[in-house]
Amino acid sequence: MVPLPARRALLAAALGPAGRGRLPRHHAPAAAARPFSGAGGQEEAEGASRATAMLRHLLLKLRATGPVTVAEYMREALTNPGQGYYTRRGGIGESGDFVTSPEISQVFGELIGIWYISEWIAMGKPKAFQLVELGPGRGTLTDDILRVFKQLASLLSKCDVSIHLVEVSPKLSEIQALMLTGGKVQSNPEDDSAYMKGVSKTGIPISWYRDIQDVPPGYSFYLAHEFFDALPIHKFQKTEKGWREVLVDIDPDVPDQLRFVLSPSSTPATENFVQPEETRDHVEVCPEAGVIIQRLACRIEKDGGAALVADYGHDGTKTDTFRGFRNHKLHDVLKAPGTADLTADVDFGYLRKMAQGRTATLGPIKQREFLKNMGIDLRLQVLLQNSRDTATHEQLLHSYDMLMNPKKMGDRFNFFALLPHHRLADPDKKHKPESKSPLPPVAGFGELLLK
């Protein structure tokens, strides 16, 4: 966070003249945080054939190996190279299966862009930084951030900025490339860990990778918006005989359908992932999320930067959150695998623990609090004052309500950050003994006080 009035000037500069305010992208329903309207008939037919192929694949696998973990089931259903949901479809947006905050209003992405610029300033304006987004969806959020970077081009003129996208879906990477570069990309560049490269419409180099470990080391800002919720989870149930893992198996009464069963005894996952002090009767653990957080924390500790995680979740209190979304409606997670988005709430308490003290952590705080602290109310007022028709005025209020209403996205989504310890250290201590001015607070995680 940069001090006021400089912070307000930064907001104004980044978001452009008042009369050119960004408008919401579409009308979203009042009753849901993710669900929206339906998809077309052709997609339904394609979905049915994919479900048949994926279900056949899973039934053969289960007959050969017996029950599989929920994590293995999610991995197959979402990222199987032939029939996985994300590798073949990845339905984000009005015509897909769910809608995300960047799809509702460009202001959301603009404020995220301000967050990174704010932290870059607070950390002394390093000469270069990488913006690394994990699971970039359609590229909408990165596009909004790039627009902020363009607006602040004079501020960033001496900084070498590059974009690095971690994406496993060929379909989504094509969509991202079209949005961000106009489709002007080079596939499979030689002697490089990236599988695709291009230059944004604003002149910033962009690279695509399949794994975060392929992203080059260096001072980096990381972004994970609705990324961790789609990673495979293990589910555990407490019984009279101790903890048992929830597995997926064939239903013996309906041979072409799947069902949940409990492991007859403890599994390796039960022994490794359920904590001795656990008090809940049902627990979901995402080991892959823990590994990724450890990698981010190690990179930030070594090379500097910060990570911002935005997702729906809890602080180690919820139990059964595994669910599916198809055509913007809740969908049975075991029905028609490969045609629906499968997701589970993020356990931020687990993420904090897996950072292992390598970095400082902030949050989770509610989305409405974070966006309010980032100045969304100021931005809304400017846009409302300059909206020239009733429809635009109503759209602005509607989008704001979707993002901020506690019963919609406002309380369901949370923000969580990883930062170097020295970013939050007392300046009177050993890090900067000569400094007399306090370190600027971290944007979004403290109240924005207007004077």
Short mmCIF file of C-alpha atoms in Angstrom, two decimals:
data_model
loop_
_atom_site.label_atom_id
_atom_site.label_comp_id
_atom_site.label_asym_id
_atom_site.label_seq_id
_atom_site.Cartn_x
_atom_site.Cartn_y
_atom_site.Cartn_z
CA MET A 1 0.00 0.00 0.00
CA VAL A 2 1.29 3.45 -0.85
CA PRO A 3 0.35 6.36 1.40
CA LEU A 4 -2.53 8.70 0.60
CA PRO A 5 -2.76 10.96 -1.34
CA ALA A 6 -0.16 9.13 -3.48
CA ARG A 7 -2.27 5.98 -3.31
CA ARG A 8 -5.34 7.77 -4.68
CA ALA A 9 -3.20 9.21 -7.46
CA LEU A 10 -1.95 5.70 -8.25
CA LEU A 11 -5.53 4.43 -8.45
CA ALA A 12 -6.56 7.27 -10.71
CA ALA A 13 -3.57 6.88 -12.99
CA ALA A 14 -3.92 3.13 -13.27
CA LEU A 15 -7.62 3.04 -13.97
CA GLY A 16 -7.60 5.85 -16.50
CA PRO A 17 -9.63 9.03 -16.82
CA ALA A 18 -12.96 9.04 -15.06
CA GLY A 19 -14.90 9.21 -18.29
CA ARG A 20 -13.24 6.04 -19.60
CA GLY A 21 -14.15 3.86 -16.64
CA ARG A 22 -14.33 0.11 -17.24
CA LEU A 23 -17.78 -1.39 -17.28
CA PRO A 24 -18.99 -4.73 -15.95
CA ARG A 25 -18.76 -7.52 -18.49
CA HIS A 26 -22.26 -8.91 -18.16
CA HIS A 27 -25.25 -9.35 -15.91
CA ALA A 28 -24.74 -12.06 -13.31
CA PRO A 29 -27.54 -13.74 -11.33
CA ALA A 30 -28.43 -12.43 -7.93
CA ALA A 31 -28.57 -15.80 -6.20
CA ALA A 32 -25.23 -17.46 -6.81
CA ALA A 33 -21.52 -16.95 -6.28
CA ARG A 34 -20.50 -19.15 -9.21
CA PRO A 35 -23.59 -20.50 -11.04
CA PHE A 36 -24.95 -18.73 -14.09
CA SER A 37 -27.05 -19.59 -17.18
CA GLY A 38 -27.06 -22.69 -19.41
CA ALA A 39 -24.89 -23.82 -22.34
CA GLY A 40 -25.82 -24.69 -25.92
CA GLY A 41 -27.17 -27.96 -27.36
CA GLN A 42 -23.99 -28.83 -29.28
CA GLU A 43 -21.94 -28.64 -26.07
CA GLU A 44 -24.50 -30.88 -24.35
CA ALA A 45 -24.07 -33.52 -27.07
CA GLU A 46 -20.27 -33.29 -26.87
CA GLY A 47 -20.49 -33.48 -23.09
CA ALA A 48 -22.56 -36.66 -23.26
CA SER A 49 -20.02 -38.40 -25.51
CA ARG A 50 -17.12 -37.28 -23.30
CA ALA A 51 -18.97 -38.52 -20.22
CA THR A 52 -19.40 -41.90 -21.84
CA ALA A 53 -15.70 -42.10 -22.76
CA MET A 54 -14.49 -40.88 -19.37
CA LEU A 55 -16.92 -43.11 -17.48
CA ARG A 56 -15.84 -46.13 -19.56
CA HIS A 57 -12.21 -45.31 -18.79
CA LEU A 58 -12.91 -45.02 -15.07
CA LEU A 59 -15.01 -48.21 -14.94
CA LEU A 60 -12.19 -50.18 -16.62
CA LYS A 61 -9.68 -48.66 -14.20
CA LEU A 62 -11.83 -49.47 -11.13
CA ARG A 63 -12.46 -53.04 -12.27
CA ALA A 64 -8.70 -53.51 -12.68
CA THR A 65 -7.45 -51.75 -9.53
CA GLY A 66 -10.39 -51.52 -7.15
CA PRO A 67 -11.54 -48.26 -5.53
CA VAL A 68 -9.50 -45.08 -6.09
CA THR A 69 -8.99 -42.05 -3.88
CA VAL A 70 -11.08 -38.93 -4.44
CA ALA A 71 -7.82 -37.21 -5.43
CA GLU A 72 -7.20 -39.74 -8.20
CA TYR A 73 -10.81 -39.44 -9.35
CA MET A 74 -10.54 -35.62 -9.52
CA ARG A 75 -7.24 -35.82 -11.36
CA GLU A 76 -8.71 -38.12 -14.01
CA ALA A 77 -11.98 -36.19 -14.37
CA LEU A 78 -10.32 -32.77 -14.62
CA THR A 79 -6.95 -33.28 -16.32
CA ASN A 80 -6.97 -36.63 -18.14
CA PRO A 81 -5.15 -35.85 -21.43
CA GLY A 82 -7.91 -37.38 -23.56
CA GLN A 83 -11.19 -36.57 -21.82
CA GLY A 84 -10.43 -34.34 -18.82
CA TYR A 85 -12.70 -31.38 -18.12
CA TYR A 86 -9.92 -28.76 -18.19
CA THR A 87 -7.93 -30.33 -21.03
CA ARG A 88 -10.98 -30.48 -23.30
CA ARG A 89 -13.37 -27.80 -22.12
CA GLY A 90 -12.62 -25.59 -19.12
CA GLY A 91 -16.01 -23.88 -19.07
CA ILE A 92 -15.44 -20.38 -17.67
CA GLY A 93 -17.82 -17.56 -18.45
CA GLU A 94 -21.45 -17.16 -19.52
CA SER A 95 -21.36 -20.03 -22.01
CA GLY A 96 -19.44 -22.32 -19.67
CA ASP A 97 -20.07 -23.91 -16.28
CA PHE A 98 -19.06 -21.20 -13.80
CA VAL A 99 -18.28 -17.49 -13.66
CA THR A 100 -15.36 -15.85 -11.84
CA SER A 101 -14.88 -12.37 -10.41
CA PRO A 102 -12.80 -11.07 -13.36
CA GLU A 103 -15.63 -12.10 -15.68
CA ILE A 104 -18.09 -9.98 -13.68
CA SER A 105 -16.22 -6.69 -13.60
CA GLN A 106 -12.92 -5.43 -14.97
CA VAL A 107 -12.54 -3.34 -11.83
CA PHE A 108 -11.70 -6.56 -9.94
CA GLY A 109 -8.64 -7.23 -12.11
CA GLU A 110 -7.64 -3.59 -12.13
CA LEU A 111 -7.49 -3.55 -8.33
CA ILE A 112 -5.40 -6.74 -8.36
CA GLY A 113 -3.01 -4.98 -10.74
CA ILE A 114 -2.84 -2.04 -8.32
CA TRP A 115 -1.94 -4.50 -5.53
CA TYR A 116 1.14 -5.72 -7.41
CA ILE A 117 2.28 -2.22 -8.33
CA SER A 118 1.76 -1.15 -4.72
CA GLU A 119 3.90 -4.03 -3.42
CA TRP A 120 6.53 -3.36 -6.09
CA ILE A 121 6.78 0.24 -4.84
CA ALA A 122 6.80 -0.83 -1.18
CA MET A 123 9.67 -3.24 -1.88
CA GLY A 124 11.86 -0.55 -3.38
CA LYS A 125 10.96 -0.76 -7.08
CA PRO A 126 13.14 -3.72 -8.15
CA LYS A 127 14.56 -3.42 -11.68
CA ALA A 128 12.66 -6.49 -12.91
CA PHE A 129 9.77 -8.69 -11.89
CA GLN A 130 7.88 -11.67 -13.26
CA LEU A 131 4.11 -11.85 -12.85
CA VAL A 132 3.33 -15.57 -12.58
CA GLU A 133 -0.33 -16.63 -12.73
CA LEU A 134 -1.33 -20.19 -11.85
CA GLY A 135 -4.35 -21.45 -13.79
CA PRO A 136 -5.14 -18.22 -15.68
CA GLY A 137 -8.58 -19.32 -16.95
CA ARG A 138 -9.38 -17.40 -20.13
CA GLY A 139 -6.65 -14.84 -19.45
CA THR A 140 -9.16 -12.20 -18.38
CA LEU A 141 -7.46 -11.35 -15.09
CA THR A 142 -4.01 -11.06 -16.67
CA ASP A 143 -5.50 -8.87 -19.41
CA ASP A 144 -6.95 -6.49 -16.82
CA ILE A 145 -3.62 -6.38 -14.95
CA LEU A 146 -1.74 -5.66 -18.17
CA ARG A 147 -4.06 -2.72 -18.80
CA VAL A 148 -3.08 -1.30 -15.39
CA PHE A 149 0.60 -1.82 -16.23
CA LYS A 150 0.06 0.07 -19.49
CA GLN A 151 -1.65 2.95 -17.69
CA LEU A 152 1.37 3.11 -15.36
CA ALA A 153 3.94 2.67 -18.13
CA SER A 154 5.87 5.76 -17.06
CA LEU A 155 6.19 4.39 -13.53
CA LEU A 156 7.33 0.99 -14.84
CA SER A 157 9.54 2.39 -17.62
CA LYS A 158 12.79 1.32 -15.93
CA CYS A 159 11.44 -2.08 -14.84
CA ASP A 160 11.74 -5.24 -16.93
CA VAL A 161 8.29 -6.86 -16.64
CA SER A 162 7.39 -10.31 -18.00
CA ILE A 163 4.28 -12.53 -17.73
CA HIS A 164 4.49 -16.26 -16.99
CA LEU A 165 1.33 -18.40 -17.17
CA VAL A 166 1.14 -21.90 -15.69
CA GLU A 167 -1.58 -23.71 -17.66
CA VAL A 168 -2.15 -27.44 -18.28
CA SER A 169 -5.15 -27.04 -20.60
CA PRO A 170 -4.35 -26.79 -24.34
CA LYS A 171 -7.84 -25.39 -24.94
CA LEU A 172 -7.51 -22.64 -22.32
CA SER A 173 -3.95 -21.72 -23.36
CA GLU A 174 -5.26 -21.11 -26.90
CA ILE A 175 -7.99 -18.84 -25.51
CA GLN A 176 -5.43 -17.00 -23.33
CA ALA A 177 -3.08 -16.51 -26.27
CA LEU A 178 -5.88 -15.08 -28.40
CA MET A 179 -6.98 -12.65 -25.68
CA LEU A 180 -3.53 -11.51 -24.59
CA THR A 181 -1.51 -11.54 -27.84
CA GLY A 182 -4.11 -11.68 -30.58
CA GLY A 183 -3.01 -15.25 -31.25
CA LYS A 184 0.53 -14.28 -32.25
CA VAL A 185 2.49 -16.95 -30.40
CA GLN A 186 5.36 -19.36 -31.02
CA SER A 187 4.69 -22.96 -29.95
CA ASN A 188 7.39 -25.21 -28.52
CA PRO A 189 10.28 -22.72 -28.57
CA GLU A 190 13.66 -24.46 -28.67
CA ASP A 191 15.91 -24.68 -25.62
CA ASP A 192 13.21 -23.35 -23.32
CA SER A 193 11.04 -24.83 -20.57
CA ALA A 194 8.05 -22.86 -21.90
CA TYR A 195 5.75 -24.64 -24.37
CA MET A 196 4.52 -21.39 -25.91
CA LYS A 197 5.72 -17.78 -26.10
CA GLY A 198 4.32 -14.52 -27.32
CA VAL A 199 4.18 -10.77 -26.75
CA SER A 200 1.15 -9.06 -25.23
CA LYS A 201 -0.77 -6.41 -27.12
CA THR A 202 0.95 -3.93 -24.79
CA GLY A 203 4.43 -5.22 -25.66
CA ILE A 204 5.19 -7.38 -22.59
CA PRO A 205 6.65 -10.88 -23.19
CA ILE A 206 4.42 -13.80 -22.15
CA SER A 207 5.44 -17.45 -21.66
CA TRP A 208 3.35 -20.56 -20.96
CA TYR A 209 4.37 -23.51 -18.77
CA ARG A 210 2.79 -26.76 -17.61
CA ASP A 211 4.33 -26.70 -14.13
CA ILE A 212 5.43 -24.00 -11.74
CA GLN A 213 8.85 -25.65 -11.52
CA ASP A 214 9.38 -24.79 -15.19
CA VAL A 215 9.03 -21.04 -14.51
CA PRO A 216 12.50 -19.43 -14.38
CA PRO A 217 13.77 -18.28 -10.97
CA GLY A 218 13.81 -14.56 -10.25
CA TYR A 219 12.00 -11.80 -8.41
CA SER A 220 8.35 -12.74 -8.94
CA PHE A 221 4.82 -11.82 -8.01
CA TYR A 222 2.55 -14.87 -7.99
CA LEU A 223 -1.20 -14.92 -8.54
CA ALA A 224 -3.58 -17.82 -7.87
CA HIS A 225 -7.21 -16.87 -8.42
CA GLU A 226 -9.62 -19.82 -8.12
CA PHE A 227 -6.69 -22.17 -8.66
CA PHE A 228 -6.26 -24.10 -5.43
CA ASP A 229 -9.95 -25.07 -5.22
CA ALA A 230 -9.62 -27.30 -8.31
CA LEU A 231 -6.60 -29.27 -7.07
CA PRO A 232 -7.27 -32.92 -6.10
CA ILE A 233 -8.29 -33.54 -2.49
CA HIS A 234 -8.25 -36.59 -0.24
CA LYS A 235 -11.37 -37.07 1.91
CA PHE A 236 -11.30 -38.76 5.33
CA GLN A 237 -14.05 -39.90 7.69
CA LYS A 238 -13.70 -40.64 11.39
CA THR A 239 -15.26 -44.01 12.36
CA GLU A 240 -15.45 -46.15 15.49
CA LYS A 241 -12.36 -47.98 14.19
CA GLY A 242 -10.40 -44.79 13.52
CA TRP A 243 -9.87 -42.65 10.43
CA ARG A 244 -10.83 -44.13 7.06
CA GLU A 245 -10.33 -42.65 3.60
CA VAL A 246 -13.32 -41.95 1.36
CA LEU A 247 -12.86 -43.73 -1.98
CA VAL A 248 -14.68 -43.89 -5.33
CA ASP A 249 -15.89 -47.29 -6.54
CA ILE A 250 -18.39 -48.91 -8.93
CA ASP A 251 -21.91 -49.19 -7.56
CA PRO A 252 -22.66 -52.98 -7.49
CA ASP A 253 -26.39 -52.32 -7.81
CA VAL A 254 -25.94 -50.06 -10.87
CA PRO A 255 -22.78 -51.27 -12.69
CA ASP A 256 -22.42 -48.17 -14.89
CA GLN A 257 -22.57 -45.73 -11.97
CA LEU A 258 -20.09 -44.67 -9.29
CA ARG A 259 -20.45 -44.40 -5.52
CA PHE A 260 -18.43 -43.39 -2.44
CA VAL A 261 -17.11 -46.09 -0.11
CA LEU A 262 -14.87 -46.10 2.97
CA SER A 263 -11.49 -47.83 2.97
CA PRO A 264 -11.63 -51.03 5.08
CA SER A 265 -8.49 -49.92 6.96
CA SER A 266 -6.27 -46.87 7.16
CA THR A 267 -4.46 -45.86 3.94
CA PRO A 268 -1.05 -44.20 3.46
CA ALA A 269 -2.91 -40.90 2.98
CA THR A 270 -4.78 -41.41 6.27
CA GLU A 271 -1.50 -41.93 8.10
CA ASN A 272 0.23 -38.95 6.48
CA PHE A 273 -2.42 -36.27 6.06
CA VAL A 274 -4.79 -36.48 9.05
CA GLN A 275 -3.28 -34.55 11.96
CA PRO A 276 -3.32 -36.17 15.44
CA GLU A 277 -4.97 -33.07 16.91
CA GLU A 278 -7.83 -33.09 14.35
CA THR A 279 -11.23 -32.56 16.01
CA ARG A 280 -13.52 -32.72 12.97
CA ASP A 281 -15.28 -35.94 11.96
CA HIS A 282 -14.78 -35.34 8.23
CA VAL A 283 -11.64 -33.78 6.73
CA GLU A 284 -10.51 -32.78 3.24
CA VAL A 285 -6.78 -32.40 2.58
CA CYS A 286 -5.11 -31.17 -0.62
CA PRO A 287 -1.46 -32.31 -0.56
CA GLU A 288 -0.81 -30.79 -3.99
CA ALA A 289 -1.79 -27.36 -2.63
CA GLY A 290 0.68 -27.86 0.21
CA VAL A 291 3.49 -28.71 -2.22
CA ILE A 292 2.76 -25.66 -4.39
CA ILE A 293 2.65 -23.33 -1.37
CA GLN A 294 6.00 -24.75 -0.23
CA ARG A 295 7.48 -24.05 -3.67
CA LEU A 296 6.11 -20.50 -3.70
CA ALA A 297 7.39 -19.86 -0.18
CA CYS A 298 10.86 -21.18 -1.10
CA ARG A 299 10.99 -19.02 -4.22
CA ILE A 300 9.86 -15.88 -2.38
CA GLU A 301 12.34 -16.57 0.45
CA LYS A 302 15.20 -17.00 -2.06
CA ASP A 303 14.37 -14.54 -4.87
CA GLY A 304 11.92 -12.07 -3.31
CA GLY A 305 8.43 -11.06 -4.41
CA ALA A 306 5.00 -11.98 -3.06
CA ALA A 307 2.07 -14.29 -3.71
CA LEU A 308 -1.62 -13.39 -3.70
CA VAL A 309 -4.17 -16.19 -3.41
CA ALA A 310 -7.88 -15.50 -3.99
CA ASP A 311 -10.32 -18.36 -3.56
CA TYR A 312 -13.31 -19.57 -1.61
CA GLY A 313 -12.38 -21.46 1.50
CA HIS A 314 -12.07 -21.55 5.26
CA ASP A 315 -9.48 -21.47 8.03
CA GLY A 316 -9.53 -25.17 8.93
CA THR A 317 -13.14 -25.33 10.13
CA LYS A 318 -15.25 -26.83 7.32
CA THR A 319 -15.78 -30.52 6.57
CA ASP A 320 -17.52 -31.72 3.40
CA THR A 321 -17.15 -29.09 0.63
CA PHE A 322 -16.52 -31.30 -2.44
CA ARG A 323 -18.96 -30.33 -5.22
CA GLY A 324 -19.41 -30.03 -8.96
CA PHE A 325 -20.61 -27.26 -11.30
CA ARG A 326 -22.10 -27.75 -14.74
CA ASN A 327 -24.06 -25.17 -16.75
CA HIS A 328 -23.79 -22.85 -13.74
CA LYS A 329 -25.69 -25.22 -11.48
CA LEU A 330 -24.59 -27.63 -8.75
CA HIS A 331 -23.80 -31.03 -10.26
CA ASP A 332 -23.42 -34.51 -8.73
CA VAL A 333 -19.65 -35.01 -8.47
CA LEU A 334 -19.89 -38.69 -9.48
CA LYS A 335 -22.22 -38.18 -12.44
CA ALA A 336 -20.92 -37.74 -16.01
CA PRO A 337 -17.24 -37.31 -15.00
CA GLY A 338 -15.28 -35.09 -17.35
CA THR A 339 -18.21 -32.79 -18.13
CA ALA A 340 -18.32 -30.77 -14.89
CA ASP A 341 -15.97 -28.63 -12.85
CA LEU A 342 -15.04 -30.37 -9.59
CA THR A 343 -14.00 -28.18 -6.68
CA ALA A 344 -13.52 -28.02 -2.91
CA ASP A 345 -13.06 -25.13 -0.49
CA VAL A 346 -9.45 -24.15 0.17
CA ASP A 347 -8.16 -24.75 3.71
CA PHE A 348 -6.16 -21.57 4.31
CA GLY A 349 -5.05 -22.83 7.71
CA TYR A 350 -3.37 -25.73 5.91
CA LEU A 351 -1.74 -23.37 3.39
CA ARG A 352 -0.37 -21.23 6.24
CA LYS A 353 1.04 -24.32 7.94
CA MET A 354 2.64 -25.56 4.70
CA ALA A 355 4.47 -22.25 4.21
CA GLN A 356 6.52 -23.56 7.16
CA GLY A 357 7.51 -20.10 8.31
CA ARG A 358 9.62 -19.48 5.19
CA THR A 359 7.48 -16.43 4.48
CA ALA A 360 5.10 -14.24 6.40
CA THR A 361 1.40 -14.86 5.72
CA LEU A 362 -1.53 -12.44 5.73
CA GLY A 363 -5.20 -13.41 5.77
CA PRO A 364 -7.43 -14.96 4.84
CA ILE A 365 -9.71 -11.94 4.78
CA LYS A 366 -13.07 -11.70 3.03
CA GLN A 367 -13.14 -10.51 -0.58
CA ARG A 368 -15.41 -7.58 0.31
CA GLU A 369 -12.91 -6.38 2.92
CA PHE A 370 -9.93 -6.73 0.58
CA LEU A 371 -11.63 -4.90 -2.31
CA LYS A 372 -12.91 -2.19 0.02
CA ASN A 373 -9.39 -1.69 1.36
CA MET A 374 -8.14 -1.51 -2.23
CA GLY A 375 -10.51 1.38 -3.00
CA ILE A 376 -13.37 -0.26 -4.92
CA ASP A 377 -15.86 2.20 -3.39
CA LEU A 378 -13.87 5.16 -4.70
CA ARG A 379 -13.76 3.58 -8.14
CA LEU A 380 -17.49 2.83 -8.13
CA GLN A 381 -18.39 6.42 -7.24
CA VAL A 382 -16.28 7.79 -10.12
CA LEU A 383 -17.86 5.36 -12.57
CA LEU A 384 -21.40 6.10 -11.36
CA GLN A 385 -20.82 9.84 -11.67
CA ASN A 386 -19.72 9.37 -15.27
CA SER A 387 -22.21 6.73 -16.41
CA ARG A 388 -24.38 8.27 -19.09
CA ASP A 389 -27.34 5.88 -19.15
CA THR A 390 -29.53 3.97 -16.73
CA ALA A 391 -28.48 0.52 -18.04
CA THR A 392 -24.79 1.21 -17.41
CA HIS A 393 -25.61 2.61 -13.97
CA GLU A 394 -27.56 -0.53 -13.08
CA GLN A 395 -24.83 -2.83 -14.41
CA LEU A 396 -22.22 -1.09 -12.27
CA LEU A 397 -24.33 -1.51 -9.13
CA HIS A 398 -25.15 -5.11 -10.04
CA SER A 399 -21.49 -6.08 -10.56
CA TYR A 400 -20.48 -4.32 -7.35
CA ASP A 401 -23.20 -6.22 -5.49
CA MET A 402 -22.02 -9.57 -6.88
CA LEU A 403 -18.45 -8.92 -5.78
CA MET A 404 -19.20 -7.33 -2.39
CA ASN A 405 -22.50 -8.74 -1.08
CA PRO A 406 -21.74 -11.07 1.88
CA LYS A 407 -24.43 -13.49 0.62
CA LYS A 408 -22.85 -13.67 -2.85
CA MET A 409 -19.10 -13.43 -3.48
CA GLY A 410 -18.28 -10.94 -0.72
CA ASP A 411 -17.92 -13.43 2.13
CA ARG A 412 -17.46 -16.66 0.18
CA PHE A 413 -14.17 -15.63 -1.38
CA ASN A 414 -11.02 -14.85 0.58
CA PHE A 415 -7.63 -13.25 -0.03
CA PHE A 416 -4.41 -14.68 1.39
CA ALA A 417 -0.82 -13.51 0.83
CA LEU A 418 2.74 -14.76 1.20
CA LEU A 419 5.38 -12.07 1.70
CA PRO A 420 9.07 -11.98 2.70
CA HIS A 421 9.49 -11.60 6.46
CA HIS A 422 11.43 -8.34 6.02
CA ARG A 423 8.41 -6.82 4.27
CA LEU A 424 6.56 -6.80 7.60
CA ALA A 425 9.55 -6.46 9.96
CA ASP A 426 9.86 -3.66 12.48
CA PRO A 427 12.19 -1.10 10.86
CA ASP A 428 13.82 -0.45 14.25
CA LYS A 429 15.19 -3.99 14.24
CA LYS A 430 18.17 -5.42 12.39
CA HIS A 431 16.72 -5.33 8.85
CA LYS A 432 16.80 -1.55 8.45
CA PRO A 433 18.27 -0.03 11.61
CA GLU A 434 18.94 3.27 9.82
CA SER A 435 15.30 3.68 8.73
CA LYS A 436 13.13 5.95 10.83
CA SER A 437 9.95 5.73 8.76
CA PRO A 438 7.66 2.72 9.26
CA LEU A 439 7.23 0.22 6.44
CA PRO A 440 4.14 0.91 4.32
CA PRO A 441 1.24 -1.41 5.20
CA VAL A 442 0.36 -4.18 2.76
CA ALA A 443 -2.41 -3.05 0.40
CA GLY A 444 -5.77 -4.75 0.78
CA PHE A 445 -5.06 -6.31 4.17
CA GLY A 446 -5.49 -3.10 6.16
CA GLU A 447 -8.24 -0.54 6.25
CA LEU A 448 -7.94 2.28 3.75
CA LEU A 449 -8.22 5.48 5.80
CA LEU A 450 -9.28 8.56 3.86
CA LYS A 451 -8.11 11.91 5.17
#
